[in-house]
PDB file of C-alpha atoms in Angstrom:
ATOM      1  CA  MET I   6      68.009 131.571 132.168  1.00 49.00           C
ATOM      2  CA  SER I   7      69.347 128.030 132.119  1.00 54.00           C
ATOM      3  CA  ILE I   8      72.025 126.839 129.763  1.00 56.00           C
ATOM      4  CA  ARG I   9      69.670 124.387 128.053  1.00 57.00           C
ATOM      5  CA  LYS I  10      67.265 127.153 127.081  1.00 59.00           C
ATOM      6  CA  SER I  11      70.061 129.312 125.660  1.00 60.00           C
ATOM      7  CA  LEU I  12      71.297 126.577 123.289  1.00 61.00           C
ATOM      8  CA  SER I  13      70.018 126.608 119.756  1.00 66.00           C
ATOM      9  CA  PRO I  14      67.829 123.718 118.602  1.00 67.00           C
ATOM     10  CA  LEU I  15      70.625 122.541 116.300  1.00 66.00           C
ATOM     11  CA  THR I  16      73.073 121.931 119.168  1.00 65.00           C
ATOM     12  CA  ARG I  17      70.716 119.911 121.356  1.00 68.00           C
ATOM     13  CA  PRO I  18      70.986 116.717 119.255  1.00 69.00           C
ATOM     14  CA  SER I  19      74.751 117.139 119.149  1.00 79.00           C
ATOM     15  CA  ARG I  20      74.985 117.208 122.931  1.00 81.00           C
ATOM     16  CA  ALA I  21      72.816 114.105 123.181  1.00 84.00           C
ATOM     17  CA  ASP I  22      74.996 112.367 120.609  1.00 87.00           C
ATOM     18  CA  LEU I  23      78.123 113.378 122.507  1.00 86.00           C
ATOM     19  CA  ARG I  24      76.737 112.020 125.776  1.00 89.00           C
ATOM     20  CA  TYR I  25      75.811 108.755 124.026  1.00 89.00           C
ATOM     21  CA  ALA I  26      79.293 108.477 122.511  1.00 84.00           C
ATOM     22  CA  VAL I  27      80.993 109.021 125.874  1.00 86.00           C
ATOM     23  CA  ARG I  28      78.695 106.523 127.562  1.00 90.00           C
ATOM     24  CA  THR I  29      79.381 103.927 124.837  1.00 86.00           C
ATOM     25  CA  LEU I  30      83.155 104.457 125.011  1.00 83.00           C
ATOM     26  CA  CYS I  31      83.085 104.042 128.797  1.00 88.00           C
ATOM     27  CA  THR I  32      81.333 100.681 128.489  1.00 92.00           C
ATOM     28  CA  ARG I  33      83.927  99.431 125.961  1.00 91.00           C
ATOM     29  CA  PRO I  34      87.369 100.614 127.120  1.00 89.00           C
ATOM     30  CA  ALA I  35      89.333  98.557 124.570  1.00 91.00           C
ATOM     31  CA  PHE I  36      87.401 100.150 121.729  1.00 88.00           C
ATOM     32  CA  ALA I  37      87.909 103.587 123.295  1.00 87.00           C
ATOM     33  CA  VAL I  38      91.665 103.048 123.474  1.00 91.00           C
ATOM     34  CA  SER I  39      91.780 101.885 119.863  1.00 92.00           C
ATOM     35  CA  VAL I  40      89.813 104.967 118.752  1.00 88.00           C
ATOM     36  CA  VAL I  41      92.122 107.317 120.654  1.00 89.00           C
ATOM     37  CA  MET I  42      95.251 105.585 119.325  1.00 94.00           C
ATOM     38  CA  THR I  43      93.944 105.676 115.751  1.00 95.00           C
ATOM     39  CA  LEU I  44      93.250 109.387 116.018  1.00 93.00           C
ATOM     40  CA  ALA I  45      96.660 110.026 117.576  1.00 93.00           C
ATOM     41  CA  LEU I  46      98.465 108.012 114.915  1.00 94.00           C
ATOM     42  CA  ALA I  47      96.599 109.903 112.203  1.00 95.00           C
ATOM     43  CA  MET I  48      96.965 113.407 113.622  1.00 96.00           C
ATOM     44  CA  GLY I  49     100.644 113.198 114.588  1.00 93.00           C
ATOM     45  CA  PRO I  50     102.113 112.514 111.137  1.00 93.00           C
ATOM     46  CA  THR I  51      99.613 114.842 109.474  1.00 95.00           C
ATOM     47  CA  THR I  52     100.713 117.687 111.725  1.00 95.00           C
ATOM     48  CA  ALA I  53     104.391 116.913 111.146  1.00 94.00           C
ATOM     49  CA  ILE I  54     103.989 116.770 107.365  1.00 94.00           C
ATOM     50  CA  PHE I  55     102.001 120.007 107.276  1.00 94.00           C
ATOM     51  CA  SER I  56     104.623 121.739 109.416  1.00 93.00           C
ATOM     52  CA  ALA I  57     107.384 120.636 107.053  1.00 91.00           C
ATOM     53  CA  VAL I  58     105.452 121.666 103.935  1.00 91.00           C
ATOM     54  CA  ASP I  59     104.578 125.012 105.524  1.00 91.00           C
ATOM     55  CA  ALA I  60     108.180 125.737 106.479  1.00 86.00           C
ATOM     56  CA  LEU I  61     109.739 124.557 103.209  1.00 83.00           C
ATOM     57  CA  LEU I  62     107.223 125.408 100.510  1.00 84.00           C
ATOM     58  CA  LEU I  63     104.563 127.844 101.681  1.00 83.00           C
ATOM     59  CA  ARG I  64     106.548 130.469 103.559  1.00 80.00           C
ATOM     60  CA  SER I  65     108.947 132.724 101.733  1.00 74.00           C
ATOM     61  CA  LEU I  66     112.656 132.506 102.399  1.00 72.00           C
ATOM     62  CA  PRO I  67     113.896 134.525 105.383  1.00 76.00           C
ATOM     63  CA  PHE I  68     116.130 136.744 103.247  1.00 76.00           C
ATOM     64  CA  PRO I  69     115.590 140.229 101.909  1.00 82.00           C
ATOM     65  CA  ARG I  70     114.945 140.123  98.134  1.00 79.00           C
ATOM     66  CA  ALA I  71     114.584 136.334  98.214  1.00 73.00           C
ATOM     67  CA  GLY I  72     113.566 136.334  94.556  1.00 75.00           C
ATOM     68  CA  GLN I  73     117.075 137.392  93.554  1.00 79.00           C
ATOM     69  CA  LEU I  74     118.865 134.427  95.170  1.00 76.00           C
ATOM     70  CA  VAL I  75     120.728 132.075  92.839  1.00 76.00           C
ATOM     71  CA  ARG I  76     122.409 128.711  93.200  1.00 75.00           C
ATOM     72  CA  VAL I  77     125.879 128.104  91.751  1.00 73.00           C
ATOM     73  CA  GLU I  78     127.021 124.536  91.113  1.00 71.00           C
ATOM     74  CA  SER I  79     130.044 123.018  89.446  1.00 67.00           C
ATOM     75  CA  VAL I  80     129.286 120.498  86.731  1.00 65.00           C
ATOM     76  CA  ARG I  81     130.989 117.152  87.170  1.00 65.00           C
ATOM     77  CA  GLY I  82     132.030 115.476  83.948  1.00 64.00           C
ATOM     78  CA  GLY I  83     131.824 118.723  81.992  1.00 61.00           C
ATOM     79  CA  GLN I  84     134.660 120.996  81.035  1.00 63.00           C
ATOM     80  CA  PRO I  85     136.924 121.970  83.924  1.00 60.00           C
ATOM     81  CA  GLY I  86     135.771 125.118  85.620  1.00 60.00           C
ATOM     82  CA  SER I  87     132.293 125.125  84.051  1.00 62.00           C
ATOM     83  CA  LEU I  88     129.529 126.354  86.346  1.00 58.00           C
ATOM     84  CA  VAL I  89     125.737 126.177  86.286  1.00 61.00           C
ATOM     85  CA  VAL I  90     123.816 129.162  87.667  1.00 62.00           C
ATOM     86  CA  SER I  91     120.092 128.740  88.347  1.00 63.00           C
ATOM     87  CA  ALA I  92     117.480 130.797  90.165  1.00 62.00           C
ATOM     88  CA  ILE I  93     116.040 129.335  93.336  1.00 58.00           C
TER      89      ILE I  93
END
């Protein structure tokens, strides 16, 4: 059985469209380069931002009982020796 016969009818137009897109990009190399650069400039920062958000906000802290961690700060301009304790 050939590959063409095993493809579903929904994927046949997609392959034709893909071949047309590649053929068009090969005839206009400047446009192809601008498309690739636009995609690269969009995907790079998006990936970096998602990685930062995932590491800082979505994943839990790498400590046992992370919900019991607290932050202790000294208050400047308040009474000497006064501290603020807040949950993280």
